[in-house]
C-alpha cells in the first residue's frame, strides 16, 4: 500500500484515539506556558567565545555591570523655584531609600571639595547648608554650580541649556533580573508620575535598565495585539474566499491549537520571550491558514467532482499530504537555517519556529479530515466559491499571459532584475541598540532628548591596563588618558567622558581654593603637594570606586554614544584606536574598547555576515529538496528562478527606499524564500501529475496545473500577504520592516510562480517533458484504495 494511502487509512480509522491524544498533548503543553518568561537582558548577537564578548566579560569582572544607571532630567526653568527645586532633591532622597538602589546623585547631594590648610587635607562640604526658601537662594545655588563646579557639568547639569539631572545607580546584582523590571514598573514610574503631577513638570527618564524594561513591556503588550489581529485578518479573508462559517471556524480552531502548542514549546524549552520569539504565535496563524486552505479547497473540489465524501477525505490526505508536507518542510528549513548563525537570539527563534511550522502541518492534516468526517457533506452553497467569476477571470488572465504573452513576461522580468541590481548597490548596512525601538513611545523620545542634551545614553567603555599596581595614578598615565579625552571631545557622536581624570582635576581646583580655571591636571611639581593632601583626606567617593579598580592597575573611561549606525561606529573606532596606539605604548599598556553599545554593533556586523550564509544555506537545502522531489537538475533551476527573483526585487526596493540591511530586515530573505517556494512545489507537483495523466503533453499539463492550483495559490498568497502585513501595526521598526518586506516579497513570489514559472515550463518543454526527467518522482499519483477506505468510514459512522 502506498505510504500516503496508509496514512489516510490510519487517520480516518483512528480518528477518535487521535483526537484524544491531541487533546492530552495540548493540555500538557498548556501547562508549560507558566515557564515562559520575558528576557531581562539585552540579546547578545555574538557567540559566547567571541573575542569581543571575552573582552566585555573581562570588563565586567573588573568593574561589575556597567548598565546600571537610570537618569532623570528636567528641562524646565521653573525647576529653579524654591518649592520645585527642593521637591526635586527630595525625589532623589526618596528613591535612594529603596533597597534596589545602590546610591543616587542629585544637585542636593553635591559636596564641594575644599582645602583644609591646617590639616593639609581635602574635606567636603554641602553646596548649601539649609534648604533654600526663596527663588533668589536657588538662583545663587545655580550660579555657583554652573560657574564654579565644572566637575559636574554634563553629569548633573547642562550649563548651556540649564537642564538638570539626577543619576540613580541601581544595584548591579539586580540589573539582569525581574526585580529590576518590577522596581521600574511598580515603584519608579508611579513615583515619577506623582512628582510630575504634583509639580506640573515633565521628567525625562532614560538609562539602559529603564530602556530595556520599557522595551520589554512594549513587546509584551504587542503579543496579544498580534494574535488578535492575525486571527481576525486571516479569518475575514478566509471567509471572504470560502463563504463558509464552518470552514472558517475549523481553520481558526486548528491554528488556535497551534498557538497553544507554540507557547507551550517556548515554555518547555525554557526560552525567553524576545522581540523575535514574540512573533512566533501570530506567525503560526499566518502560516497555518494556507495549510488549511489547500486541504479544505481540495476536499471541496473532490466533493464537487464526484460527491463521495469518504473518497474526498482520502484524496485530501493522499494527494495533498505529501505536497503540503514538502511545502512545510521547505518553510521550516528557511527558519531552521537561523540555528546555524551561532547567535542565541536567532538560534532559539529558528528552533521554535521550525518545530512549530511542522507541528501546524501535522495538526492541519489530522484535525481537518477528522472533523469533516464527522460532519455532513458540504452543501452546494459551500462550493459556490469554486465557481466565482472574478477568480475565473484572474485565472483566465494568467493563462492568457502564459499562453500568448510569454515574451512580455520575460521582458518585464529582465527589467525588474536590472532595476533591482541597481537598487542593491544602493543598500547600506546599519544597526544600533535603539534603531528598531518604538519611536512613538515616551521612553524613545526621552532617549532622543538625552542625546541632544548630554550626548547619548549608550555606554562606550575604554579600559586601560597599566600592567602594574597603582599605575593609574601615575602622572604619565593620567596625561596619556587626557590626550585620549581630547579626541573623544572632538567626536560629536560621543559625550564628554567620565573617569578618574575628573576627580584629579577637581582636586587641583580645590587645592587652588575652588578657582574653576584650575580644573585641569596638575603639573609634576603640583602633583606632590596635591597628592599629599589627597592621602591625608578621608573622602569616600563612590565615583572613584567606579572608575579605578581596587588595585589601582585598571582605569575606566566612560563615554556615551548617540544612536549611530555600524558605519559611523567603525570610523569612530578607527579614530580612537589611532590615538590609543599613539599615546599608549603596547609594552606598558593594554587598552581595550568595549561596552554594551560596541558589543551590539559588532554583533550586528557579525550577524549580517552569518545571515547571508544562512540564506545561502536555505537555498541549498531547498534545492536538495527539489532534487529529491523531481530528480532533475533542470527542474531545480526552473523552480529556484521564480523564487530568487522576488528576493532580488525586494533587495532592490530596500536600496531605492533607503531601508538599511540590519538584523531585522535581513531575516526577511530566509523567511520569505522558505515560504514562497511552497507555491512552486504545489504547482510543479500538480504539473507532474498532469504530465503523467496526459501522456507528457506539456501545454495541456501546464494549463491544467495553472487552473487547479492557481486558485489555492492565489488564496494562500493573499492570506500570507495580509497576515504578514499585520506586523506593520507594530511600534517596533524591525517588526514593521519584517512584516512589510515579507508581505511584498510573497506577493511578488505569487505573481512570479503563476506567470514566470509556467512560462519557463512551456519555453523549455523539449528539455524537461520526458519520463527520464521525472523518473521515480518523490510525489506519486495515487491509484489507491478509495473504495476500501470509503467502506471503512461508512462502517465507522454506522458504529
CSV table of C-alpha atoms in Angstrom, one decimal, residues 5 77 130 206 211 215 227 240 249 281 309 368 416 495 513 557 653 673 686 740 762 766 791:
chain,number,residue,atom,x,y,z
A,5,UNK,CA,-2.8,5.8,1.4
A,77,UNK,CA,13.1,76.9,34.1
A,130,UNK,CA,19.9,74.7,54.6
A,206,UNK,CA,16.4,57.0,30.5
A,211,UNK,CA,15.1,51.4,28.3
A,215,UNK,CA,11.1,48.0,25.6
A,227,UNK,CA,-2.6,37.3,18.0
A,240,UNK,CA,-14.4,36.0,2.1
A,249,UNK,CA,-14.3,28.0,12.4
A,281,UNK,CA,2.5,32.5,17.7
A,309,UNK,CA,-17.3,12.4,1.0
A,368,UNK,CA,-9.3,18.9,9.3
A,416,UNK,CA,12.9,44.1,-12.8
A,495,UNK,CA,29.6,62.7,25.1
A,513,UNK,CA,40.6,77.4,46.6
A,557,UNK,CA,37.0,55.9,30.8
A,653,UNK,CA,13.3,48.2,-3.2
A,673,UNK,CA,12.3,32.2,0.4
A,686,UNK,CA,0.3,19.1,-9.9
A,740,UNK,CA,6.1,44.9,5.2
A,762,UNK,CA,6.4,26.0,-21.7
A,766,UNK,CA,11.5,19.9,-25.0
A,791,UNK,CA,-16.3,1.4,3.2
